[in-house]
mmCIF file of C-alpha atoms in Angstrom:
data_model
loop_
_atom_site.group_PDB
_atom_site.id
_atom_site.type_symbol
_atom_site.label_atom_id
_atom_site.label_comp_id
_atom_site.label_asym_id
_atom_site.label_seq_id
_atom_site.Cartn_x
_atom_site.Cartn_y
_atom_site.Cartn_z
ATOM 1 C CA UNK A 1 -25.336 -2.317 -33.310
ATOM 2 C CA UNK A 2 -26.559 -0.499 -36.878
ATOM 3 C CA UNK A 3 -23.814 -2.428 -38.811
ATOM 4 C CA UNK A 4 -25.694 -5.811 -37.298
ATOM 5 C CA UNK A 5 -29.031 -4.516 -38.552
ATOM 6 C CA UNK A 6 -27.777 -2.488 -42.146
ATOM 7 C CA UNK A 7 -25.973 -6.270 -42.587
ATOM 8 C CA UNK A 8 -29.292 -7.932 -41.393
ATOM 9 C CA UNK A 9 -31.456 -5.890 -44.430
ATOM 10 C CA UNK A 10 -28.679 -6.938 -46.788
ATOM 11 C CA UNK A 11 -28.805 -10.285 -45.896
ATOM 12 C CA UNK A 12 -32.643 -10.065 -46.030
ATOM 13 C CA UNK A 13 -32.638 -8.896 -49.680
ATOM 14 C CA UNK A 14 -30.172 -10.918 -50.910
ATOM 15 C CA UNK A 15 -32.308 -13.884 -49.840
ATOM 16 C CA UNK A 16 -35.580 -12.861 -50.619
ATOM 17 C CA UNK A 17 -35.294 -11.198 -53.865
ATOM 18 C CA UNK A 18 -31.257 -11.671 -55.216
ATOM 19 C CA UNK A 19 -32.195 -15.773 -55.026
ATOM 20 C CA UNK A 20 -35.569 -15.623 -56.103
ATOM 21 C CA UNK A 21 -36.602 -17.851 -58.747
ATOM 22 C CA UNK A 22 -39.709 -19.615 -60.331
ATOM 23 C CA UNK A 23 -38.886 -22.781 -58.420
ATOM 24 C CA UNK A 24 -38.009 -21.673 -55.242
ATOM 25 C CA UNK A 25 -41.389 -19.183 -55.785
ATOM 26 C CA UNK A 26 -43.169 -22.375 -56.089
ATOM 27 C CA UNK A 27 -41.068 -24.171 -53.073
ATOM 28 C CA UNK A 28 -40.685 -21.900 -50.305
ATOM 29 C CA UNK A 29 -44.121 -20.806 -49.342
ATOM 30 C CA UNK A 30 -44.860 -24.586 -49.577
ATOM 31 C CA UNK A 31 -42.311 -25.020 -46.777
ATOM 32 C CA UNK A 32 -43.086 -22.090 -44.756
ATOM 33 C CA UNK A 33 -46.736 -22.963 -44.589
ATOM 34 C CA UNK A 34 -47.608 -24.520 -40.855
ATOM 35 C CA UNK A 35 -50.758 -26.242 -42.022
ATOM 36 C CA UNK A 36 -48.586 -28.492 -44.541
ATOM 37 C CA UNK A 37 -46.598 -29.336 -41.318
ATOM 38 C CA UNK A 38 -48.989 -30.031 -38.913
ATOM 39 C CA UNK A 39 -49.838 -33.328 -40.528
ATOM 40 C CA UNK A 40 -46.058 -34.362 -40.654
ATOM 41 C CA UNK A 41 -45.584 -33.500 -36.668
ATOM 42 C CA UNK A 42 -48.620 -35.495 -35.845
ATOM 43 C CA UNK A 43 -47.698 -38.463 -38.001
ATOM 44 C CA UNK A 44 -44.245 -38.302 -36.135
ATOM 45 C CA UNK A 45 -45.688 -38.400 -32.693
ATOM 46 C CA UNK A 46 -48.101 -40.979 -33.242
ATOM 47 C CA UNK A 47 -45.167 -43.219 -34.899
ATOM 48 C CA UNK A 48 -42.928 -42.175 -32.219
ATOM 49 C CA UNK A 49 -45.446 -43.894 -29.985
ATOM 50 C CA UNK A 50 -46.139 -46.730 -31.885
ATOM 51 C CA UNK A 51 -42.679 -47.792 -32.857
ATOM 52 C CA UNK A 52 -40.686 -47.078 -29.883
ATOM 53 C CA UNK A 53 -43.746 -47.099 -26.954
ATOM 54 C CA UNK A 54 -42.945 -46.167 -24.050
ATOM 55 C CA UNK A 55 -39.558 -44.650 -25.178
ATOM 56 C CA UNK A 56 -41.172 -43.127 -28.021
ATOM 57 C CA UNK A 57 -43.606 -41.108 -25.933
ATOM 58 C CA UNK A 58 -41.159 -39.693 -23.518
ATOM 59 C CA UNK A 59 -39.869 -38.563 -26.729
ATOM 60 C CA UNK A 60 -43.143 -36.815 -27.488
ATOM 61 C CA UNK A 61 -43.659 -35.596 -24.180
ATOM 62 C CA UNK A 62 -40.126 -34.110 -24.611
ATOM 63 C CA UNK A 63 -40.899 -33.157 -28.148
ATOM 64 C CA UNK A 64 -44.273 -30.995 -26.897
ATOM 65 C CA UNK A 65 -42.892 -29.709 -23.905
ATOM 66 C CA UNK A 66 -39.879 -28.144 -25.834
ATOM 67 C CA UNK A 67 -41.984 -26.538 -28.667
ATOM 68 C CA UNK A 68 -44.662 -25.435 -25.825
ATOM 69 C CA UNK A 69 -41.945 -23.856 -23.622
ATOM 70 C CA UNK A 70 -40.805 -22.276 -27.332
ATOM 71 C CA UNK A 71 -43.437 -20.785 -28.232
ATOM 72 C CA UNK A 72 -44.293 -19.286 -24.445
ATOM 73 C CA UNK A 73 -40.765 -17.576 -24.335
ATOM 74 C CA UNK A 74 -40.592 -16.585 -27.943
ATOM 75 C CA UNK A 75 -43.852 -14.850 -27.858
ATOM 76 C CA UNK A 76 -42.710 -13.010 -25.112
ATOM 77 C CA UNK A 77 -39.713 -12.226 -26.339
ATOM 78 C CA UNK A 78 -41.531 -11.161 -29.647
ATOM 79 C CA UNK A 79 -43.881 -8.383 -27.867
ATOM 80 C CA UNK A 80 -40.707 -7.347 -25.540
ATOM 81 C CA UNK A 81 -38.403 -6.458 -28.837
ATOM 82 C CA UNK A 82 -41.342 -5.305 -31.062
ATOM 83 C CA UNK A 83 -39.473 -5.757 -34.173
ATOM 84 C CA UNK A 84 -41.546 -5.224 -37.385
ATOM 85 C CA UNK A 85 -41.600 -7.864 -40.082
ATOM 86 C CA UNK A 86 -39.757 -6.741 -43.220
ATOM 87 C CA UNK A 87 -43.322 -7.127 -44.859
ATOM 88 C CA UNK A 88 -44.744 -4.400 -43.000
ATOM 89 C CA UNK A 89 -40.974 -2.221 -42.571
ATOM 90 C CA UNK A 90 -39.365 -2.295 -45.689
ATOM 91 C CA UNK A 91 -39.864 -1.217 -49.634
ATOM 92 C CA UNK A 92 -39.473 -3.608 -52.728
ATOM 93 C CA UNK A 93 -39.225 -7.152 -51.426
ATOM 94 C CA UNK A 94 -40.735 -10.313 -53.188
ATOM 95 C CA UNK A 95 -43.207 -11.222 -50.601
ATOM 96 C CA UNK A 96 -44.869 -14.533 -51.795
ATOM 97 C CA UNK A 97 -47.526 -15.078 -48.927
ATOM 98 C CA UNK A 98 -49.544 -13.479 -46.282
ATOM 99 C CA UNK A 99 -47.497 -10.571 -44.073
ATOM 100 C CA UNK A 100 -48.750 -12.016 -40.782
ATOM 101 C CA UNK A 101 -49.591 -8.984 -38.110
ATOM 102 C CA UNK A 102 -47.285 -10.643 -35.408
ATOM 103 C CA UNK A 103 -43.872 -8.990 -34.662
ATOM 104 C CA UNK A 104 -40.461 -10.428 -36.163
ATOM 105 C CA UNK A 105 -37.978 -11.481 -33.842
ATOM 106 C CA UNK A 106 -37.688 -14.091 -32.823
ATOM 107 C CA UNK A 107 -39.024 -16.385 -35.679
ATOM 108 C CA UNK A 108 -41.029 -19.049 -34.062
ATOM 109 C CA UNK A 109 -41.117 -21.148 -37.118
ATOM 110 C CA UNK A 110 -37.541 -21.372 -36.644
ATOM 111 C CA UNK A 111 -37.168 -21.965 -32.713
ATOM 112 C CA UNK A 112 -40.014 -24.570 -33.248
ATOM 113 C CA UNK A 113 -38.348 -26.315 -35.996
ATOM 114 C CA UNK A 114 -35.053 -26.351 -34.421
ATOM 115 C CA UNK A 115 -36.467 -27.219 -30.929
ATOM 116 C CA UNK A 116 -37.885 -30.220 -32.233
ATOM 117 C CA UNK A 117 -34.203 -30.972 -34.483
ATOM 118 C CA UNK A 118 -32.423 -30.658 -31.287
ATOM 119 C CA UNK A 119 -34.749 -32.830 -29.449
ATOM 120 C CA UNK A 120 -34.743 -35.433 -32.176
ATOM 121 C CA UNK A 121 -30.925 -35.449 -33.271
ATOM 122 C CA UNK A 122 -30.535 -36.468 -29.404
ATOM 123 C CA UNK A 123 -32.355 -39.771 -29.907
ATOM 124 C CA UNK A 124 -31.871 -40.465 -33.592
ATOM 125 C CA UNK A 125 -28.309 -39.676 -33.829
ATOM 126 C CA UNK A 126 -27.848 -40.896 -37.139
ATOM 127 C CA UNK A 127 -30.687 -38.917 -38.687
ATOM 128 C CA UNK A 128 -29.551 -35.670 -37.185
ATOM 129 C CA UNK A 129 -28.427 -34.175 -40.707
ATOM 130 C CA UNK A 130 -31.984 -34.549 -42.022
ATOM 131 C CA UNK A 131 -33.297 -32.859 -39.017
ATOM 132 C CA UNK A 132 -31.371 -30.020 -38.519
ATOM 133 C CA UNK A 133 -31.166 -29.556 -42.737
ATOM 134 C CA UNK A 134 -35.279 -29.437 -42.637
ATOM 135 C CA UNK A 135 -35.422 -27.135 -39.635
ATOM 136 C CA UNK A 136 -32.742 -25.126 -41.854
ATOM 137 C CA UNK A 137 -34.872 -24.961 -44.919
ATOM 138 C CA UNK A 138 -38.121 -23.871 -42.724
ATOM 139 C CA UNK A 139 -36.190 -21.226 -41.246
ATOM 140 C CA UNK A 140 -34.787 -19.933 -44.623
ATOM 141 C CA UNK A 141 -38.102 -20.168 -46.369
ATOM 142 C CA UNK A 142 -39.108 -17.212 -43.887
ATOM 143 C CA UNK A 143 -36.713 -14.797 -45.168
ATOM 144 C CA UNK A 144 -37.010 -16.101 -48.461
ATOM 145 C CA UNK A 145 -40.919 -15.305 -48.079
ATOM 146 C CA UNK A 146 -40.205 -12.119 -47.196
ATOM 147 C CA UNK A 147 -41.948 -12.169 -43.611
ATOM 148 C CA UNK A 148 -38.751 -12.536 -41.040
ATOM 149 C CA UNK A 149 -35.645 -11.215 -41.088
ATOM 150 C CA UNK A 150 -31.853 -12.898 -41.066
ATOM 151 C CA UNK A 151 -31.114 -12.177 -37.629
ATOM 152 C CA UNK A 152 -35.103 -13.562 -36.628
ATOM 153 C CA UNK A 153 -34.456 -17.073 -38.131
ATOM 154 C CA UNK A 154 -30.939 -17.396 -35.937
ATOM 155 C CA UNK A 155 -32.014 -15.948 -33.159
ATOM 156 C CA UNK A 156 -35.307 -18.141 -33.366
ATOM 157 C CA UNK A 157 -32.878 -21.421 -34.003
ATOM 158 C CA UNK A 158 -30.756 -20.716 -30.851
ATOM 159 C CA UNK A 159 -33.873 -20.085 -29.076
ATOM 160 C CA UNK A 160 -35.346 -23.340 -29.761
ATOM 161 C CA UNK A 161 -31.670 -24.855 -29.472
ATOM 162 C CA UNK A 162 -31.373 -23.856 -25.905
ATOM 163 C CA UNK A 163 -34.827 -24.543 -24.691
ATOM 164 C CA UNK A 164 -34.611 -28.346 -26.224
ATOM 165 C CA UNK A 165 -30.839 -28.727 -24.683
ATOM 166 C CA UNK A 166 -32.248 -27.682 -21.302
ATOM 167 C CA UNK A 167 -34.912 -30.657 -21.802
ATOM 168 C CA UNK A 168 -32.542 -32.753 -22.735
ATOM 169 C CA UNK A 169 -30.725 -31.707 -19.383
ATOM 170 C CA UNK A 170 -33.499 -32.249 -17.115
ATOM 171 C CA UNK A 171 -34.614 -35.441 -18.758
ATOM 172 C CA UNK A 172 -30.887 -37.132 -17.767
ATOM 173 C CA UNK A 173 -31.315 -36.115 -14.006
ATOM 174 C CA UNK A 174 -34.752 -37.669 -13.847
ATOM 175 C CA UNK A 175 -33.271 -40.843 -15.686
ATOM 176 C CA UNK A 176 -34.734 -40.830 -19.037
ATOM 177 C CA UNK A 177 -30.891 -40.826 -20.573
ATOM 178 C CA UNK A 178 -31.981 -44.642 -20.364
ATOM 179 C CA UNK A 179 -33.965 -44.223 -23.254
ATOM 180 C CA UNK A 180 -31.926 -46.120 -26.169
ATOM 181 C CA UNK A 181 -30.172 -43.458 -28.732
ATOM 182 C CA UNK A 182 -31.490 -44.713 -31.782
#
């Protein structure tokens, strides 16, 4: 376990400090900010419902349920594990955003974005590379700006993905699997 934590810390410093440059220092705080994504998520839900009618509503409900459950479970894990954020536990880091008061493990930004990527990829397979690229970019931004360790984003990605897979399997049992893949 000590080896993993040491590797995690080394990877954190590599991403957070070594990869730092003026372009990423400008871009990553924008990418990581939830307030920048919320209008996009609202637009996505409305777009799905308007364009795909009943199917879009079902996809939207699956997105909301998977993100909601991911938040609930992820928040409980954060309290159980109690890992401090790197911006609260490390020195000499490159902090680009305000260091939040919450715990670090798992990253809920990563969890939520991977939860959405899995659901959207299931229904829109041709575009799955876009969904997973965006989820990965948001997850990586959390390390880059100094508020999460790499293990936090990996755990978040796994958590969000697993919860969405469960919702997909449940939707198949309820015959929502007949929804057309676009």
